[in-house]
Amino acid sequence: MPDSPPYIELHAHSAFSFLDGASTPLELAGAAVALGYPALALTDHDGIWGSMEFAHCAKGLGLRPITGAELTVRVDGPKTGDIDRFSAHQPEGAAHLTLLVEDGVGYRNLCRLLTAAHSHTRDNTARVAEPAWTTLEEVERHADGLVCLSGCARDGALAGAFARGDTALGEKLGRLLLAAFGRERFRVELQRPYWRRDRARNRWLALLAERLGVPTVATGNVHAHARSRSHVQDALVAIGLNETLESSEPRRRGNSTSALASPAAMAARFAEHPEAVTETVRLAERLSFDLTAELGYRYPGSEDEAADGELARVCAHAFAERYAGNRRRAEAERRLGEELKTIRGLGLSGFFLLHRDMLELAREVALEVRGPGSARSVLPPGRGRGSSVSSIVCYLTGLSHVDPVQAELFSGRFLNDETSSMPDIDLDFPRDIREVLIPRVHERYGHEHSALVAAFPTYRPKGAVRDLGKALGLPPEEIDKVAKTVGFHESAIEVERDLVATLGPGRAAEPRWRVLLELAPEIMGLPRNASQHPGGMVISTRPLIDVCPVVPAAMEGRQIVQWDKDSCGDAGFLKIDLLGLGMLSAVERTVEEVARTRGEALDLSRIPLDDEQTYESIRAADTTGVFQIESRAQMQMLPRTQPRDLDDLTVQVALVRPGPIQGGAIHPYIERRKRLREDPTYEVPYEHPLLRPVLEETLGTIVYQEQVIEVAMALAGFSSSEAEGLRRAMSKKRSLQAIESHHEHFVLGAAERGVAPEIAERVWQQIQGFSGFGFPKAHSAAFGLLAYQSAWLRVHRGPEFLSAYEDVLARLADLTGGTDVALFTGSGTLANDVVAWTLASDHRLRRGLVLVNGEFGRRIAAQARRAGLQTTVLAWDWCRPWDLSLVERTLEQDSRLDWVWGVHLESSTGMLNDVGALLELLRARRVRAVLDAVSGLGAVPLDLTGVHLASGVANKALGGVAGLCFVHAARGALDGVDGGHVPSTLDLREALATRAAEPNPWAS
Ligand SMILES: [Zn+2]
Ligand SMILES: [Zn+2]
């Protein structure tokens, strides 16, 4: 090659080194291409969490990805004793090795080594993640197919020994590694972070290499794709060490030189060791393993030749039953034939049978969990969501409950001949069934063959403020105050605004807060740690640890693969999403409750789908507690969109999503719907006539995910694989850049079809705004159906439905001193606004005073009155202080009030003082209180005698995580009150019971 670069980087970390890498794999790949690298190795600490993502985006950019990892190995391991020195955060006695994959055997060995390195990381009783490490013996056993570099300047097996003055150990380790990997696959690694002893160390290493008879190789130990991220890297390291930037200084030396540099600059950096530079290029050539093509994964059933026939038989059997006498039978039959043909062509029959198998397993589990003869047994064990609902095969195998022919759903997106990854089948289960099902799946397919999918929580504004604030050594009280005001989706400017509002402009302008504001946007979106996906599982015929490292999960008996759902999808893994859906749990309890109180066996699959009363309540936005259409935004929209049937509900569910909102679909849709209602001859306007066929059902707006693809194909002539590329770009995180790369092609393609540039541009803006944050139509259809069913239950079996919302609350009501009701609401800080009522067996609500926010409060009050419930609801706006005089008046009017339920006091810090005032007032009146989500109370000295802290339980009911913050706060709060009783998450309920059993302290 004429202009092959002098150097290739073989040691680079991404943010998937978790708090020791400041760039995403995409950023690294992009920078490498810009600097003229033909190949780049990703070597994250003890994992290949980011490797699949890296391999795919590198290949997309024309960069050859090399797979590897930096492995932590205990070098003065059990043989020399000293286990105690191997403490949690400073793995003394441990060394780093840089491992690079040469071929399939090497990849398998790397997976096994990484699995071994993590196997003990949750062995402690609290199952807190500890650092990964493995032994030299393991490395010796799994050396085949791997190239070993001797490790980094500070912690490397050889360089580290030199740094600690133990050259004899260094020499010994060198010989050991040489014996394990052989002369061809062991190299002495040189780095030059510009430390004081760089030269001496590298001279010693070069001499050692000479004695061992192996070449040296230069690496950059890259931790960022650009120098501008060095400060972020500094901050992340400090966070990882749980120290401040100042105190972590010695561990951060070298960060400024750890940005990816050009090949020429690297060659210059190692001018004293030119042979080590050339060796990078020679070595890179040999490292030809391609992670995107050579994984060797097979899912169970893929080799089963009888699968095609079996699937066809299963479908034919169900078909005869479901479509007997159906007027669209012929159409259904044709679709079934087509789908089966596609499935056969893709070799996926086994995949569908496996899902069916899983559903059978779920049926067994459901029977067990529900108990024999349960009223719930008429309900299916779970139901499909997502695009699989569009498939008639899924409908016939029981995976979905929507007839796709009837609902006019087309399976093109779910199943087509060009699909490169496995189609997704997502199954929703009531939570109790899912909890039992997951370990059962492990049992059925074996621990070697099944694992949960990983998830990578990324930095959000709140976490960024907390972690950076700590690293910058800012006062904890100030950090706490600011973090509490910062919202989930806030931009950097909004964070700044919150900072100024909380601490005042003077304090906010101080240098350390300025630094925080600069770093916060950079850190946002980077993965902070690995965790587990709520329900995604992968199943493999080959042992999973041969295809991806498997690590223990926080929950006992569960394990996760090192890839998230996108990477698993790219790997072609068979992924099954077993999701817990709170609404299904509520439906199950309603059915049970109906059987108990009315002696009625309610079969939800047989309720009428055109019940006028149900639609009336929906149109009146009387939907508190109804699945999906109960958020404030939905409630505002329902009276305007006026849904009349399931198709309308399908649109309704999809409409209030970030995609359609940002894509500007909502207002045109509402407006056009209104015009059509008033005048059936109204002509819906389209940006261009070419869009009419694809946007007709949504009145010219982009509402469903697949419409983006259809628009790109119709307007800009995208081929289906190009459109698939656009879809993939939209489905990834941090993808604006990836989406934008289709922009030009879109505009040019549209021009070729005679579309004016300004129209093409306008439609592109809609697509970009949409960015994939929307539902596929099939998913909306499944959710729309559940929305209808829950609305129906609410209208026709109201008390049972509302009381079944979360039985935890019923128990809570018992706990709170025999009061036979609990009424509570979640706030806008949670995903859904939920109001739940729990009623005692006599279906009566007793005196309770409920503080809820504005519109909600009014709504609840109206409902309560209509239901003949005696309650008093005070409307109260989150953002404003409570109107205490209103509370006072109410207390005066109703002397029988004996307790107060307050809600989500955490959402505004200013409210904390009001809590104090409120409690004073209640105390004077001898009214007891139950406070929900009082997470700020720790900071305010309050006397909480007579107050029941309910949030841990209430939030659990909502599936929210805010309960955790509550427990922290409750600790502080209770410390002062009880002289130190600290309820943990687990015994919170017990604590409540204890407190409830106490006599009302204000009553006497
Ligand atoms: Zn290292
Ligand atoms: Zn490193």
PDB file of N, CA and C in Angstrom, residues 796-837:
ATOM      1  N   HIS A 796     -67.523   0.049  33.597  1.00  0.00           N
ATOM      2  CA  HIS A 796     -68.517  -0.961  33.956  1.00  0.00           C
ATOM      3  C   HIS A 796     -68.211  -1.767  35.217  1.00  0.00           C
ATOM      4  N   ARG A 797     -66.966  -1.778  35.610  1.00  0.00           N
ATOM      5  CA  ARG A 797     -66.617  -2.478  36.852  1.00  0.00           C
ATOM      6  C   ARG A 797     -65.736  -1.558  37.685  1.00  0.00           C
ATOM      7  N   GLY A 798     -66.200  -0.308  37.831  1.00  0.00           N
ATOM      8  CA  GLY A 798     -65.402   0.764  38.419  1.00  0.00           C
ATOM      9  C   GLY A 798     -64.748   0.472  39.767  1.00  0.00           C
ATOM     10  N   PRO A 799     -65.549   0.158  40.776  1.00  0.00           N
ATOM     11  CA  PRO A 799     -64.939  -0.019  42.096  1.00  0.00           C
ATOM     12  C   PRO A 799     -63.877  -1.111  42.091  1.00  0.00           C
ATOM     13  N   GLU A 800     -64.156  -2.205  41.390  1.00  0.00           N
ATOM     14  CA  GLU A 800     -63.183  -3.289  41.360  1.00  0.00           C
ATOM     15  C   GLU A 800     -61.926  -2.861  40.626  1.00  0.00           C
ATOM     16  N   PHE A 801     -62.123  -2.165  39.500  1.00  0.00           N
ATOM     17  CA  PHE A 801     -60.964  -1.734  38.719  1.00  0.00           C
ATOM     18  C   PHE A 801     -60.088  -0.791  39.530  1.00  0.00           C
ATOM     19  N   LEU A 802     -60.720   0.198  40.130  1.00  0.00           N
ATOM     20  CA  LEU A 802     -59.926   1.175  40.870  1.00  0.00           C
ATOM     21  C   LEU A 802     -59.271   0.561  42.099  1.00  0.00           C
ATOM     22  N   SER A 803     -59.979  -0.324  42.734  1.00  0.00           N
ATOM     23  CA  SER A 803     -59.390  -0.894  43.941  1.00  0.00           C
ATOM     24  C   SER A 803     -58.308  -1.906  43.594  1.00  0.00           C
ATOM     25  N   ALA A 804     -58.378  -2.461  42.383  1.00  0.00           N
ATOM     26  CA  ALA A 804     -57.397  -3.475  42.017  1.00  0.00           C
ATOM     27  C   ALA A 804     -56.117  -2.848  41.501  1.00  0.00           C
ATOM     28  N   TYR A 805     -56.137  -1.523  41.415  1.00  0.00           N
ATOM     29  CA  TYR A 805     -54.989  -0.893  40.780  1.00  0.00           C
ATOM     30  C   TYR A 805     -53.692  -1.318  41.409  1.00  0.00           C
ATOM     31  N   GLU A 806     -53.642  -1.318  42.670  1.00  0.00           N
ATOM     32  CA  GLU A 806     -52.433  -1.816  43.328  1.00  0.00           C
ATOM     33  C   GLU A 806     -52.820  -2.276  44.721  1.00  0.00           C
ATOM     34  N   ASP A 807     -52.815  -3.569  44.890  1.00  0.00           N
ATOM     35  CA  ASP A 807     -53.336  -4.071  46.155  1.00  0.00           C
ATOM     36  C   ASP A 807     -52.447  -3.687  47.326  1.00  0.00           C
ATOM     37  N   VAL A 808     -51.225  -3.313  46.994  1.00  0.00           N
ATOM     38  CA  VAL A 808     -50.343  -2.813  48.037  1.00  0.00           C
ATOM     39  C   VAL A 808     -51.023  -1.680  48.799  1.00  0.00           C
ATOM     40  N   LEU A 809     -51.759  -0.871  48.051  1.00  0.00           N
ATOM     41  CA  LEU A 809     -52.401   0.269  48.693  1.00  0.00           C
ATOM     42  C   LEU A 809     -53.513  -0.155  49.632  1.00  0.00           C
ATOM     43  N   ALA A 810     -54.152  -1.230  49.257  1.00  0.00           N
ATOM     44  CA  ALA A 810     -55.195  -1.715  50.135  1.00  0.00           C
ATOM     45  C   ALA A 810     -54.586  -2.116  51.468  1.00  0.00           C
ATOM     46  N   ARG A 811     -53.449  -2.796  51.356  1.00  0.00           N
ATOM     47  CA  ARG A 811     -52.766  -3.191  52.572  1.00  0.00           C
ATOM     48  C   ARG A 811     -52.321  -1.966  53.345  1.00  0.00           C
ATOM     49  N   LEU A 812     -51.877  -0.972  52.586  1.00  0.00           N
ATOM     50  CA  LEU A 812     -51.437   0.263  53.217  1.00  0.00           C
ATOM     51  C   LEU A 812     -52.597   0.893  53.986  1.00  0.00           C
ATOM     52  N   ALA A 813     -53.758   0.849  53.367  1.00  0.00           N
ATOM     53  CA  ALA A 813     -54.927   1.424  54.028  1.00  0.00           C
ATOM     54  C   ALA A 813     -55.170   0.718  55.357  1.00  0.00           C
ATOM     55  N   ASP A 814     -54.982  -0.588  55.345  1.00  0.00           N
ATOM     56  CA  ASP A 814     -55.120  -1.326  56.600  1.00  0.00           C
ATOM     57  C   ASP A 814     -54.076  -0.861  57.603  1.00  0.00           C
ATOM     58  N   LEU A 815     -52.886  -0.648  57.063  1.00  0.00           N
ATOM     59  CA  LEU A 815     -51.793  -0.281  57.941  1.00  0.00           C
ATOM     60  C   LEU A 815     -52.025   1.071  58.599  1.00  0.00           C
ATOM     61  N   THR A 816     -52.634   1.983  57.855  1.00  0.00           N
ATOM     62  CA  THR A 816     -52.764   3.314  58.408  1.00  0.00           C
ATOM     63  C   THR A 816     -53.913   3.382  59.393  1.00  0.00           C
ATOM     64  N   GLY A 817     -53.824   2.538  60.367  1.00  0.00           N
ATOM     65  CA  GLY A 817     -54.716   2.645  61.511  1.00  0.00           C
ATOM     66  C   GLY A 817     -56.159   2.334  61.228  1.00  0.00           C
ATOM     67  N   GLY A 818     -56.412   1.374  60.376  1.00  0.00           N
ATOM     68  CA  GLY A 818     -57.775   0.907  60.190  1.00  0.00           C
ATOM     69  C   GLY A 818     -58.634   1.842  59.354  1.00  0.00           C
ATOM     70  N   THR A 819     -58.072   2.920  58.872  1.00  0.00           N
ATOM     71  CA  THR A 819     -58.837   3.758  57.953  1.00  0.00           C
ATOM     72  C   THR A 819     -59.118   2.901  56.733  1.00  0.00           C
ATOM     73  N   ASP A 820     -60.327   2.923  56.249  1.00  0.00           N
ATOM     74  CA  ASP A 820     -60.596   1.956  55.203  1.00  0.00           C
ATOM     75  C   ASP A 820     -60.439   2.520  53.803  1.00  0.00           C
ATOM     76  N   VAL A 821     -59.582   3.473  53.639  1.00  0.00           N
ATOM     77  CA  VAL A 821     -59.347   3.951  52.292  1.00  0.00           C
ATOM     78  C   VAL A 821     -57.961   4.537  52.151  1.00  0.00           C
ATOM     79  N   ALA A 822     -57.453   4.426  50.988  1.00  0.00           N
ATOM     80  CA  ALA A 822     -56.271   5.200  50.638  1.00  0.00           C
ATOM     81  C   ALA A 822     -56.524   5.742  49.249  1.00  0.00           C
ATOM     82  N   LEU A 823     -56.292   6.972  49.081  1.00  0.00           N
ATOM     83  CA  LEU A 823     -56.461   7.584  47.769  1.00  0.00           C
ATOM     84  C   LEU A 823     -55.169   8.305  47.493  1.00  0.00           C
ATOM     85  N   PHE A 824     -54.592   8.033  46.394  1.00  0.00           N
ATOM     86  CA  PHE A 824     -53.341   8.747  46.165  1.00  0.00           C
ATOM     87  C   PHE A 824     -53.130   9.015  44.702  1.00  0.00           C
ATOM     88  N   THR A 825     -52.286   9.943  44.445  1.00  0.00           N
ATOM     89  CA  THR A 825     -51.963  10.254  43.061  1.00  0.00           C
ATOM     90  C   THR A 825     -50.477  10.402  42.887  1.00  0.00           C
ATOM     91  N   GLY A 826     -50.004  10.025  41.738  1.00  0.00           N
ATOM     92  CA  GLY A 826     -48.606  10.255  41.406  1.00  0.00           C
ATOM     93  C   GLY A 826     -48.504  11.626  40.782  1.00  0.00           C
ATOM     94  N   SER A 827     -47.325  12.119  40.645  1.00  0.00           N
ATOM     95  CA  SER A 827     -47.176  13.454  40.085  1.00  0.00           C
ATOM     96  C   SER A 827     -46.641  13.391  38.675  1.00  0.00           C
ATOM     97  N   GLY A 828     -46.548  14.524  38.052  1.00  0.00           N
ATOM     98  CA  GLY A 828     -46.021  14.613  36.700  1.00  0.00           C
ATOM     99  C   GLY A 828     -44.563  14.198  36.598  1.00  0.00           C
ATOM    100  N   THR A 829     -43.911  14.008  37.718  1.00  0.00           N
ATOM    101  CA  THR A 829     -42.502  13.620  37.627  1.00  0.00           C
ATOM    102  C   THR A 829     -42.386  12.157  37.229  1.00  0.00           C
ATOM    103  N   LEU A 830     -43.462  11.411  37.328  1.00  0.00           N
ATOM    104  CA  LEU A 830     -43.414  10.014  36.922  1.00  0.00           C
ATOM    105  C   LEU A 830     -43.963   9.896  35.511  1.00  0.00           C
ATOM    106  N   ALA A 831     -43.754   8.735  34.948  1.00  0.00           N
ATOM    107  CA  ALA A 831     -44.115   8.556  33.545  1.00  0.00           C
ATOM    108  C   ALA A 831     -45.596   8.814  33.301  1.00  0.00           C
ATOM    109  N   ASN A 832     -46.419   8.341  34.154  1.00  0.00           N
ATOM    110  CA  ASN A 832     -47.852   8.523  33.974  1.00  0.00           C
ATOM    111  C   ASN A 832     -48.448   9.177  35.206  1.00  0.00           C
ATOM    112  N   ASP A 833     -49.449   9.929  34.973  1.00  0.00           N
ATOM    113  CA  ASP A 833     -50.184  10.428  36.125  1.00  0.00           C
ATOM    114  C   ASP A 833     -51.185   9.354  36.489  1.00  0.00           C
ATOM    115  N   VAL A 834     -51.068   8.874  37.645  1.00  0.00           N
ATOM    116  CA  VAL A 834     -51.911   7.760  38.024  1.00  0.00           C
ATOM    117  C   VAL A 834     -52.695   8.137  39.266  1.00  0.00           C
ATOM    118  N   VAL A 835     -53.925   7.864  39.243  1.00  0.00           N
ATOM    119  CA  VAL A 835     -54.681   8.026  40.467  1.00  0.00           C
ATOM    120  C   VAL A 835     -55.241   6.669  40.835  1.00  0.00           C
ATOM    121  N   ALA A 836     -55.029   6.268  42.006  1.00  0.00           N
ATOM    122  CA  ALA A 836     -55.566   4.981  42.400  1.00  0.00           C
ATOM    123  C   ALA A 836     -56.423   5.167  43.634  1.00  0.00           C
ATOM    124  N   TRP A 837     -57.437   4.419  43.671  1.00  0.00           N
ATOM    125  CA  TRP A 837     -58.302   4.455  44.832  1.00  0.00           C
ATOM    126  C   TRP A 837     -58.256   3.055  45.404  1.00  0.00           C
TER     127      TRP A 837
END
